[in-house]
mmCIF file of C-alpha atoms and ligand atoms in Angstrom:
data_model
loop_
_atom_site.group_PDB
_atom_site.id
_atom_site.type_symbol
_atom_site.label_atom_id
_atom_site.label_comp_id
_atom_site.label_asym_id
_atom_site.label_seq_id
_atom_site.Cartn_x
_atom_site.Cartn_y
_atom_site.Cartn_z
ATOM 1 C CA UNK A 436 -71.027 131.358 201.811
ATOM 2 C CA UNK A 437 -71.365 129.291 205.146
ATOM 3 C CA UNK A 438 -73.337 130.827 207.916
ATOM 4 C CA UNK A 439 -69.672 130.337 209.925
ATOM 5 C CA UNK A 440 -68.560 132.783 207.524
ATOM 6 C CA UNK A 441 -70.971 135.833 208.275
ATOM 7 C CA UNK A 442 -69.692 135.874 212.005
ATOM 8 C CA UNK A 443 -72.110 132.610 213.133
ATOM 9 C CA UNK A 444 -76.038 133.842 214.124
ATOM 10 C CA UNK A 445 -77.734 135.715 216.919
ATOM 11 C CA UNK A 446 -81.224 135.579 218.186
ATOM 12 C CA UNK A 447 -82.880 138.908 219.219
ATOM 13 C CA UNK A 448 -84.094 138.278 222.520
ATOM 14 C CA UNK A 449 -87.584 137.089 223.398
ATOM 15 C CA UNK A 450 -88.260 136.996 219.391
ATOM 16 C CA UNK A 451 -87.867 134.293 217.029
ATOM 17 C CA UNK A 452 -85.517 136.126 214.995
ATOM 18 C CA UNK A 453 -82.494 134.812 213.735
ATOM 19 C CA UNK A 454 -79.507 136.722 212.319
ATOM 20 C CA UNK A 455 -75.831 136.244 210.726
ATOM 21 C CA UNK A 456 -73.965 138.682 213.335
ATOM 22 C CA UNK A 457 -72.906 139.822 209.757
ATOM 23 C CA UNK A 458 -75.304 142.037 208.094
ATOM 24 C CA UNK A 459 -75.519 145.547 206.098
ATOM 25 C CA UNK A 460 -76.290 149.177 206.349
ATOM 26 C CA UNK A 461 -78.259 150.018 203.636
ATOM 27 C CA UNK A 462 -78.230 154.466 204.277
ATOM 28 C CA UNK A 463 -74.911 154.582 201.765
ATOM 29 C CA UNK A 464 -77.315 153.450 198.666
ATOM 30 C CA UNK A 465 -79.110 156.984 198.902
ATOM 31 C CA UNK A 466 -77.446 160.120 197.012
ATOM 32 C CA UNK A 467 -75.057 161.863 198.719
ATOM 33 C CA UNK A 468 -75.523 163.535 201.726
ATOM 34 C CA UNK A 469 -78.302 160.556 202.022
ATOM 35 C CA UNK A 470 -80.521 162.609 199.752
ATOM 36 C CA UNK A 471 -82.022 161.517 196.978
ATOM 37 C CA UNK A 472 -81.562 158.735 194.614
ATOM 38 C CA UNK A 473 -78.060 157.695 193.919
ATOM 39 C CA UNK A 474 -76.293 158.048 190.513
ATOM 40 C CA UNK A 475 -76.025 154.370 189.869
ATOM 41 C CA UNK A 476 -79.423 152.837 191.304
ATOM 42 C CA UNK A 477 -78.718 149.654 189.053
ATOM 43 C CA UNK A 478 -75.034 149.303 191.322
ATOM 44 C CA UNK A 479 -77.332 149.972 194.359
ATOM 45 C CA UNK A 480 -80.018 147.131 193.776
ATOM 46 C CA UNK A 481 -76.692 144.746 192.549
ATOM 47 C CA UNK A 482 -75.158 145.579 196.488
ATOM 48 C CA UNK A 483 -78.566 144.688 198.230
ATOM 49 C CA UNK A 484 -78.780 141.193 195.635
ATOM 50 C CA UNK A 485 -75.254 140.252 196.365
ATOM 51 C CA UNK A 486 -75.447 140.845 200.036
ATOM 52 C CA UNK A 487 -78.754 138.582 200.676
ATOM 53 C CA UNK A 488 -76.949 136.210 197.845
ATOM 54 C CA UNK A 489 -74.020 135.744 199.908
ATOM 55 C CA UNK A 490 -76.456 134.825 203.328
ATOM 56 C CA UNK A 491 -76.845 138.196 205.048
ATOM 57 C CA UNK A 492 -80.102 138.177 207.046
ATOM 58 C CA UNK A 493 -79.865 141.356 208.285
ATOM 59 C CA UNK A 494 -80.456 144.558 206.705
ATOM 60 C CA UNK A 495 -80.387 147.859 208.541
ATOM 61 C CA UNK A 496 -82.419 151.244 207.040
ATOM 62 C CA UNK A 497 -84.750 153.746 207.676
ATOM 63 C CA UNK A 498 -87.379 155.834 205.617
ATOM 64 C CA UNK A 499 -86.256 158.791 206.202
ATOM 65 C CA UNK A 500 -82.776 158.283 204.132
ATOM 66 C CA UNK A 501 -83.270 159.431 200.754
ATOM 67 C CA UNK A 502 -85.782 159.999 202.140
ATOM 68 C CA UNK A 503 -87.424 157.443 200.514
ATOM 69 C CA UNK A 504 -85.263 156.131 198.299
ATOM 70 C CA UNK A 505 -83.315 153.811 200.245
ATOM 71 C CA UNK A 506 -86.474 151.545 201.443
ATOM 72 C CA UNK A 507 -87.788 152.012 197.526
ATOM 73 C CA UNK A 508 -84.229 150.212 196.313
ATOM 74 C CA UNK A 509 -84.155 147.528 199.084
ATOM 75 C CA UNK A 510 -88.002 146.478 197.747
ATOM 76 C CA UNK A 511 -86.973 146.959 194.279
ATOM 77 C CA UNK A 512 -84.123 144.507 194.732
ATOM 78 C CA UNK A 513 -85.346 141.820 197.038
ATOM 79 C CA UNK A 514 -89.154 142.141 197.296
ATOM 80 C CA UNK A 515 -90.638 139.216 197.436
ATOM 81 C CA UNK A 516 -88.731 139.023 200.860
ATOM 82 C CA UNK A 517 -86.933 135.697 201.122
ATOM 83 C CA UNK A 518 -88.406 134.025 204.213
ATOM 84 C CA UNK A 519 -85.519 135.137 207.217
ATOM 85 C CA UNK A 520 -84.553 138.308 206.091
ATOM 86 C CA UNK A 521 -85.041 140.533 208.847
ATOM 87 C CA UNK A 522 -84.926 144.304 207.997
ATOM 88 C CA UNK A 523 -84.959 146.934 210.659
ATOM 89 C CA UNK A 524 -85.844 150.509 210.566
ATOM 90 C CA UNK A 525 -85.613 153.314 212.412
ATOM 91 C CA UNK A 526 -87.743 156.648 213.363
ATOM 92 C CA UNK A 527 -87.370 160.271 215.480
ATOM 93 C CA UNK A 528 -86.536 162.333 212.412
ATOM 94 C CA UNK A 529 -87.849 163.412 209.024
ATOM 95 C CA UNK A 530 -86.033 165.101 206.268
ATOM 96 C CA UNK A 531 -87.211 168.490 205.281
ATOM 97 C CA UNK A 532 -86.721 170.383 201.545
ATOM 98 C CA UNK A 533 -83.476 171.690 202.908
ATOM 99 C CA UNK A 534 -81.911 168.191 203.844
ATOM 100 C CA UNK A 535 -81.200 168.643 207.521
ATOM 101 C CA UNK A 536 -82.143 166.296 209.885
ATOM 102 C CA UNK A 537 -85.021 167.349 211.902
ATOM 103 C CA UNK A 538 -86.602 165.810 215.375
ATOM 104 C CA UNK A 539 -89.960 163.538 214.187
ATOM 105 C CA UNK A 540 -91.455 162.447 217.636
ATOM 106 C CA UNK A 541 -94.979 163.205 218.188
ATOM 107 C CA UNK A 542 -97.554 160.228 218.425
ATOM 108 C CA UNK A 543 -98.582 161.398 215.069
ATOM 109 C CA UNK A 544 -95.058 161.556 213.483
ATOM 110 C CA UNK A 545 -94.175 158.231 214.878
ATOM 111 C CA UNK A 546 -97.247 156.726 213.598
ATOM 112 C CA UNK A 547 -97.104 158.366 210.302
ATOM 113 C CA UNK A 548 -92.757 156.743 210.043
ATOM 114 C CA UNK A 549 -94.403 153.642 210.300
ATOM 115 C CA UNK A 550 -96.758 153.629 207.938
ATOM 116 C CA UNK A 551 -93.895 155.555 205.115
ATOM 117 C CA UNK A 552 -91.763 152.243 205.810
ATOM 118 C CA UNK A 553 -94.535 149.726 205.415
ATOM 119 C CA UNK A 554 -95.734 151.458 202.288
ATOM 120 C CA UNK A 555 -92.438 152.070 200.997
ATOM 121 C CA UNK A 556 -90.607 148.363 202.026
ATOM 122 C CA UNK A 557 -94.147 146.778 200.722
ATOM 123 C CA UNK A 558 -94.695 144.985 204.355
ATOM 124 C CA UNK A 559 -97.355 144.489 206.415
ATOM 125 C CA UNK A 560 -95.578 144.544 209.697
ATOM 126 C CA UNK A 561 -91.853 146.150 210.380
ATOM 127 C CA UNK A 562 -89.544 143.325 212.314
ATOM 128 C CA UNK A 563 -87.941 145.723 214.452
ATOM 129 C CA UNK A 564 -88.217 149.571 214.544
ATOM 130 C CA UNK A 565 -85.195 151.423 216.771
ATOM 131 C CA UNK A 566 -86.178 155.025 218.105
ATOM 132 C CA UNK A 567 -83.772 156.845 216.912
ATOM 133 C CA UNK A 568 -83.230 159.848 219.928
ATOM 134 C CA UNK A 569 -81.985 162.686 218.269
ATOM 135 C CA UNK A 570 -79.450 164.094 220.276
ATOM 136 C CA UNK A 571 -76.545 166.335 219.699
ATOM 137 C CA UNK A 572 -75.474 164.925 216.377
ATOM 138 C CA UNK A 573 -73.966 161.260 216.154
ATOM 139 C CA UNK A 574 -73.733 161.090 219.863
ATOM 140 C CA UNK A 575 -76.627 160.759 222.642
ATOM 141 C CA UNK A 576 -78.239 163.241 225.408
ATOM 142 C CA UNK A 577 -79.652 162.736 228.448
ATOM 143 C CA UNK A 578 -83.393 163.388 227.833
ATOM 144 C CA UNK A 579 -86.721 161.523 229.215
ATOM 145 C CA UNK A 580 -88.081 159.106 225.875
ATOM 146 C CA UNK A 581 -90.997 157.118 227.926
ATOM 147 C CA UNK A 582 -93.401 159.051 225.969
ATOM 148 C CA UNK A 583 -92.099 158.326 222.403
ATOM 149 C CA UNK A 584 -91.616 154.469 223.701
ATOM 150 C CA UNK A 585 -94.856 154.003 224.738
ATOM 151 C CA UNK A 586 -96.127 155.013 221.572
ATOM 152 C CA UNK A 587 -94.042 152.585 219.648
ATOM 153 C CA UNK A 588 -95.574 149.822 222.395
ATOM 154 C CA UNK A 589 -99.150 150.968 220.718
ATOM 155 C CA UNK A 590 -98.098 150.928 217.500
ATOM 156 C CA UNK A 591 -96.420 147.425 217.838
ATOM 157 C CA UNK A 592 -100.022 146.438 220.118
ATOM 158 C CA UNK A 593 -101.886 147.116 216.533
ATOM 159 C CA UNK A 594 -99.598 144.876 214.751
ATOM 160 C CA UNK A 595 -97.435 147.088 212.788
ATOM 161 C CA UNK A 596 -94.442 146.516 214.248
ATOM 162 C CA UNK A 597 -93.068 143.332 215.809
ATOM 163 C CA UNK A 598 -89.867 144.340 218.503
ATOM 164 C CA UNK A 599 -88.357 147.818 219.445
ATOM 165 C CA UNK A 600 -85.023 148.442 219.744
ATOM 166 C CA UNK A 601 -82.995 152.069 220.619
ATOM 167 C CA UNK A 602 -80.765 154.195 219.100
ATOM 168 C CA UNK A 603 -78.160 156.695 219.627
ATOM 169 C CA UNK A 604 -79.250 156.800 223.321
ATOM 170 C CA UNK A 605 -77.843 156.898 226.546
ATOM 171 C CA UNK A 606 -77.470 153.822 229.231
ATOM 172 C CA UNK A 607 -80.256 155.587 231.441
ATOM 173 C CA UNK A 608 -82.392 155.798 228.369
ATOM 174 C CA UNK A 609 -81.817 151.849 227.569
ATOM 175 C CA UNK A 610 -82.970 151.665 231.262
ATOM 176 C CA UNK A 611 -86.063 153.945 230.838
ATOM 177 C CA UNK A 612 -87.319 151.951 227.991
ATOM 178 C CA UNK A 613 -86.859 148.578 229.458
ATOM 179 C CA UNK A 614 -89.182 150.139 232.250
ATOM 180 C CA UNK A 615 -91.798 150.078 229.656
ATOM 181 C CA UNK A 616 -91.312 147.474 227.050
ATOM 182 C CA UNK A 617 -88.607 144.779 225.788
ATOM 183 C CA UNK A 618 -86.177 146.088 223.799
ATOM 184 C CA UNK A 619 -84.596 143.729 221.252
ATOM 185 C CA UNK A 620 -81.079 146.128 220.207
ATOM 186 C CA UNK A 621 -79.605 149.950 220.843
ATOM 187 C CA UNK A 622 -77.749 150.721 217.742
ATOM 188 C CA UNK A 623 -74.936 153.385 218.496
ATOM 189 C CA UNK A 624 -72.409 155.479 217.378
ATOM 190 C CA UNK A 625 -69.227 153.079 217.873
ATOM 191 C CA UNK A 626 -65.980 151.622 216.531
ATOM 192 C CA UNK A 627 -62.171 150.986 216.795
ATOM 193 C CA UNK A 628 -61.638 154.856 217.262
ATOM 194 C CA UNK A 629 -64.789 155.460 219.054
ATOM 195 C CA UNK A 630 -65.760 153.361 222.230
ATOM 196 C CA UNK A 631 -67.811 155.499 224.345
ATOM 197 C CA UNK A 632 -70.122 152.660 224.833
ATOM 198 C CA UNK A 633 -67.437 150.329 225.996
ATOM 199 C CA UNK A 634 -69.974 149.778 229.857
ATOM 200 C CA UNK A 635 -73.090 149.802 227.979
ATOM 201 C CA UNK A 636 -72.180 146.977 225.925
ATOM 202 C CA UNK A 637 -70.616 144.601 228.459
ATOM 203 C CA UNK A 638 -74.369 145.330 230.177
ATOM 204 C CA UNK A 639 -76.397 144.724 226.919
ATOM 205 C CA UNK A 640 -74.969 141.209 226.559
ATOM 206 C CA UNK A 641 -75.281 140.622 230.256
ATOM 207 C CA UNK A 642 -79.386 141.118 229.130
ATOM 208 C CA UNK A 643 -78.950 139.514 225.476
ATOM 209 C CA UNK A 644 -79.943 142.755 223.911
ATOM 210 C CA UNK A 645 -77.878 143.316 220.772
ATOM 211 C CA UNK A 646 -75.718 146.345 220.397
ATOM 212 C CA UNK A 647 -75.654 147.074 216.700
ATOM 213 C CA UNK A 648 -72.511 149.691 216.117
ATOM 214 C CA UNK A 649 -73.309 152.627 213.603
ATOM 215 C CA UNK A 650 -70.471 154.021 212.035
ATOM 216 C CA UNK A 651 -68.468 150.649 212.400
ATOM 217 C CA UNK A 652 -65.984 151.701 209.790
ATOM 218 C CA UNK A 653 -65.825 155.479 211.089
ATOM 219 C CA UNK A 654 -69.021 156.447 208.778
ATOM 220 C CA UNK A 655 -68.250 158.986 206.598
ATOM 221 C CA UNK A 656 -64.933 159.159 207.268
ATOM 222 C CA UNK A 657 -63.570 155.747 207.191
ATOM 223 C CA UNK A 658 -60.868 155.027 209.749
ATOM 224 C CA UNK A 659 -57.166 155.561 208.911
ATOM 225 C CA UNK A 660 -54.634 154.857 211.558
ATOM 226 C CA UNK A 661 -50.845 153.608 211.360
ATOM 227 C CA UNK A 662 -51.414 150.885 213.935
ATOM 228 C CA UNK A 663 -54.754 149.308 212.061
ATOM 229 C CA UNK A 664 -52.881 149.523 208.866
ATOM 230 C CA UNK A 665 -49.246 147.553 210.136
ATOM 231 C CA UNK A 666 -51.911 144.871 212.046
ATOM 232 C CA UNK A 667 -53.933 144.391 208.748
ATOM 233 C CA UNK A 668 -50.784 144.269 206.565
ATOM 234 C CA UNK A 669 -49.034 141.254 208.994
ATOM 235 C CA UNK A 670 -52.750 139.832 208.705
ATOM 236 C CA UNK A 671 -52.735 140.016 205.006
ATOM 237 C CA UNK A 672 -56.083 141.609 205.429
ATOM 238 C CA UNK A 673 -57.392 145.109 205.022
ATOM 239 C CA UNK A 674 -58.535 147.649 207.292
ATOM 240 C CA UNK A 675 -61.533 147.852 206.960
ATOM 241 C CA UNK A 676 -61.493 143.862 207.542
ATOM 242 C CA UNK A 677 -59.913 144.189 211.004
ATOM 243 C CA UNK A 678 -62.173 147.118 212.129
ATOM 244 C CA UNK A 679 -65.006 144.998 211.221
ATOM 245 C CA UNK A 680 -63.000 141.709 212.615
ATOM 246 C CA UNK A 681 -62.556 144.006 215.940
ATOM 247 C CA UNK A 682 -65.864 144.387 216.766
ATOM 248 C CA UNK A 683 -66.898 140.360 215.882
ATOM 249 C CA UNK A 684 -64.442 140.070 218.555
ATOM 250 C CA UNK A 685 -65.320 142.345 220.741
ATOM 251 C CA UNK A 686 -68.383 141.163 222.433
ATOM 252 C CA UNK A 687 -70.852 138.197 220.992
ATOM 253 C CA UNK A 688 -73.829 140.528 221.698
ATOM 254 C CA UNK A 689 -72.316 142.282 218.688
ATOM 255 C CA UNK A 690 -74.078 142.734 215.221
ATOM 256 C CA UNK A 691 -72.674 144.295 212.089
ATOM 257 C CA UNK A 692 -73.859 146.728 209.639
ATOM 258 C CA UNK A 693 -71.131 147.907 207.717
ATOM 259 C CA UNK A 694 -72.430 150.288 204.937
ATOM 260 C CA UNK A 695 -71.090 150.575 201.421
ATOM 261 C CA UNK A 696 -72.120 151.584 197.619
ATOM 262 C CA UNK A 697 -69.657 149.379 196.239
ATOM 263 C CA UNK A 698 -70.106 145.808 195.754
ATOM 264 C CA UNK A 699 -66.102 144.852 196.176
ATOM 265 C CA UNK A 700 -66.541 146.712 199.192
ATOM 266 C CA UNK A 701 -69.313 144.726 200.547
ATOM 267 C CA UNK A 702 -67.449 141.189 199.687
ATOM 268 C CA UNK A 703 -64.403 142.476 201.120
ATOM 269 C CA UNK A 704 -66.574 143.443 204.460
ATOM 270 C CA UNK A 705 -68.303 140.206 204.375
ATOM 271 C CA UNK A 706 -64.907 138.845 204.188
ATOM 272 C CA UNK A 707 -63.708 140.745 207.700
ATOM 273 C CA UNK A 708 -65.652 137.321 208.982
ATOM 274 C CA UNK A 709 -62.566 135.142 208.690
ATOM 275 C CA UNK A 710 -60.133 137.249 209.730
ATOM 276 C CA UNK A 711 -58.876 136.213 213.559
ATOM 277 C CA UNK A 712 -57.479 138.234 215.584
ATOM 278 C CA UNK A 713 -54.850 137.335 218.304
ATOM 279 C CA UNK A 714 -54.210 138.684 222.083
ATOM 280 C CA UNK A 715 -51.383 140.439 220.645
ATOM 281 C CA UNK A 716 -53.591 142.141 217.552
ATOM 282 C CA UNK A 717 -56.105 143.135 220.133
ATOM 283 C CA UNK A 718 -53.705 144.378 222.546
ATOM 284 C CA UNK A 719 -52.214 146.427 219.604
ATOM 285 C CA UNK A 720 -55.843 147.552 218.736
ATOM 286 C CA UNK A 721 -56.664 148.884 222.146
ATOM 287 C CA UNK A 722 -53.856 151.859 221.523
ATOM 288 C CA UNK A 723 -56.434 153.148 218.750
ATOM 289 C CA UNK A 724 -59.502 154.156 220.871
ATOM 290 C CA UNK A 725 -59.182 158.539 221.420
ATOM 291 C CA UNK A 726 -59.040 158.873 225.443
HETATM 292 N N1 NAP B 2041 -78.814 154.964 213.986
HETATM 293 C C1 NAP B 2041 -78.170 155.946 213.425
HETATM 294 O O1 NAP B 2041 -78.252 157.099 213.823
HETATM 295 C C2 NAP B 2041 -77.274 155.668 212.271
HETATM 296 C C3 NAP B 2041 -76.354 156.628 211.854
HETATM 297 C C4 NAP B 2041 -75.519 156.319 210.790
HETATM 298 C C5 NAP B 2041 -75.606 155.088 210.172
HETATM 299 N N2 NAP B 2041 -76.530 154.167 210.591
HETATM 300 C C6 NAP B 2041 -76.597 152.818 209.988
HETATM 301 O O2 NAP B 2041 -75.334 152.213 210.157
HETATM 302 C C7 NAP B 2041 -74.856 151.734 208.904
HETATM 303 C C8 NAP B 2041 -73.355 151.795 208.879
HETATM 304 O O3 NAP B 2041 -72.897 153.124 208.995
HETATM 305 P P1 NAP B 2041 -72.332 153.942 207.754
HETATM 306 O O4 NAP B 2041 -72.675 153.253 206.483
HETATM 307 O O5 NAP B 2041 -72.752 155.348 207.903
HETATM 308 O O6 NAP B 2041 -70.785 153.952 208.030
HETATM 309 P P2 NAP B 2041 -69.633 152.810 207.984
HETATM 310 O O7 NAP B 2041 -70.232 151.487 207.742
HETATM 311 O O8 NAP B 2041 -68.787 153.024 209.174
HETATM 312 O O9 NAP B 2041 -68.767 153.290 206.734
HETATM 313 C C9 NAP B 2041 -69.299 153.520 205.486
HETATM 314 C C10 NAP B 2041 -68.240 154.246 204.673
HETATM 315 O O10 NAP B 2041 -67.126 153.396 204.533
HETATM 316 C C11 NAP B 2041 -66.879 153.152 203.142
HETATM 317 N N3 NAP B 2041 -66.522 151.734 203.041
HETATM 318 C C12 NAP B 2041 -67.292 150.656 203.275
HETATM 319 N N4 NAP B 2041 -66.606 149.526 203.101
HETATM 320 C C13 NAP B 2041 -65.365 149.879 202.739
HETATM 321 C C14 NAP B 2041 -64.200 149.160 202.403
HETATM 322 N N5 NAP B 2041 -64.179 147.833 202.435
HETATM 323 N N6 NAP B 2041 -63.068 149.858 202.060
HETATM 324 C C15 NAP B 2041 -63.066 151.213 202.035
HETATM 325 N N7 NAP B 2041 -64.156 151.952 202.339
HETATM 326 C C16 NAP B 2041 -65.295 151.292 202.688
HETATM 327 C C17 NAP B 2041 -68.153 153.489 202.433
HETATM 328 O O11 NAP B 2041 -67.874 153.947 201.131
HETATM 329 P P3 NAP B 2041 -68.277 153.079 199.811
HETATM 330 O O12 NAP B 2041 -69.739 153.269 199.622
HETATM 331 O O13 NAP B 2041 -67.436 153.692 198.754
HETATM 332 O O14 NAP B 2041 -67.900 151.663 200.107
HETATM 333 C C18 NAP B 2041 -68.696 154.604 203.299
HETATM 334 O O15 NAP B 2041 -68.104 155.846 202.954
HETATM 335 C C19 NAP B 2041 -75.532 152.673 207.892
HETATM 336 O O16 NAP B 2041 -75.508 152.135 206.591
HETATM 337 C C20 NAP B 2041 -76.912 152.840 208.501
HETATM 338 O O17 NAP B 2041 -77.714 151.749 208.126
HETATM 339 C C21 NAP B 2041 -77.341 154.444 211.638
#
């Protein structure tokens, strides 16, 4: 596939890393309820082949899906790296015998994420590690990080990481890190439906900092609405393809990391690339986002 195809490439700012704007989320290979190993693991590792085969550069993760497992089937599939490939992780939570989600933030646990990735990606040095805030569910709260940040500066001083980036954090959060380091991306909680973030982007590419949506397709409950449907059927596209389309659209500061389990999933994602969208699509479009 051409690198026009995957959306055309973006360089994280102040690094030397270059991405297709089209890349992958890799938490839908764990088990469900991202615990665990999934029930196909040979599907998984075919996903993760077929995605890098077809020129994605970009893989988004973190340990603590599976929690494990995830970063276990990535290096199972792909390890030896191909030169390029630039995988990015995230830590501020660990997984506990009962599945939830817990808060992971001392110096200690921070340090201690880093070194589970490394060991469990086979790297010597993560690319780019987001903090992760853990706020109230899929959606940020205000909160002071400048501790937690600084932390990831040291850890990234000894070598073990390379840029940080943000996530699921608020714009005077974005603002507190920048006090204290670069920050390379803030991945967040944002779609068709869901555009919350609608200011913070617009500022983001103002800075070249890229703003990496989670839950692009809705997440674990995929989109549905009358209006995306009628614009993808005139388009002969699906859509999925037009949410994904949307946010190429939307702002060039914009990276994608659609998830899926499913290998005719992940072509027909890849896919969303070529699909255009008109004034009058987006105009349509717009009537989607909740007030
Ligand atoms: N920073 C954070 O807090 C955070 C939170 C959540 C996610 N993430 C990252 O963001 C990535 C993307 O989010 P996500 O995977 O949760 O949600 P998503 O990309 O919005 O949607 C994934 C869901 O859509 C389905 N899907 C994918 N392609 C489809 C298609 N073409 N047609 C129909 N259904 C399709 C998937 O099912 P199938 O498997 O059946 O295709 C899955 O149920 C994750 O993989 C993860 O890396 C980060």
């Amino acid at each position: 596939m051409s690198e026009a195809k995957l959306g055309g490439r973006f360089t994280f700012p102040k690094t030397s890393l270059t991405v297709q704007r089209m890349g992958y989320g890799a938490m839908q290979l764990a088990g469900p309820g991202v615990w665990g190993p999934p029930k196909d693991p040979g599907a998984a590792v075919a996903v993760l082949r077929e995605a890098v085969a077809a020129g994605v550069n970009h893989i988004d993760t973190s340990d603590y899906y599976g929690p494990h497992v995830t970063n276990q089937l990535i290096r199972k599939a792909l390890y030896p790296y191909p030169a390029g490939l630039v995988i990015v992780s995230k830590l501020g939570a660990r997984r506990p015998p009962d599945r939830s989600w817990e808060r992971a933030i001392s110096p200690e646990d921070l340090a201690a994420g880093v070194h589970d990735n490394l060991r469990n990606l086979g790297l010597d040095a993560l690319d780019i590690v987001n903090y992760r805030v853990m706020g109230s569910g899929h959606g940020p709260e205000e909160g002071a990080i400048g501790e937690q940040i600084s932390v990831l500066a040291d850890l990234r001083g000894k070598g073990l990481i390379r840029h940080i980036g943000l996530s699921n954090v608020t714009a005077a959060q974005v603002a507190e890190a920048r006090a204290i380091t670069d920050v390379v991306c803030v991945q967040n909680n944002y779609n068709l439906a869901h555009r919350n973030d609608d200011a913070l982007i617009a500022n983001l590419a103002r800075q070249g900092i890229a703003y990496v949506p989670f839950f692009p397709l809705g997440g674990f409950t995929p989109l549905e609405s009358r209006t995306l449907s009628a614009v993808a059927v005139r388009l002969g596209a699906t859509p999925m393809q037009v949410a994904l389309a949307w946010l190429l659209q939307r702002s060039p500061n914009i990276l994608l990391i659609p998830g899926t389990s499913s290998v005719a999933h992940l072509r027909e994602n890849l896919a969303a690339a070529q699909v255009t969208l008109s004034p009058e699509h987006l105009a349509e479009l717009e009537g989607i986002a909740s007030p």
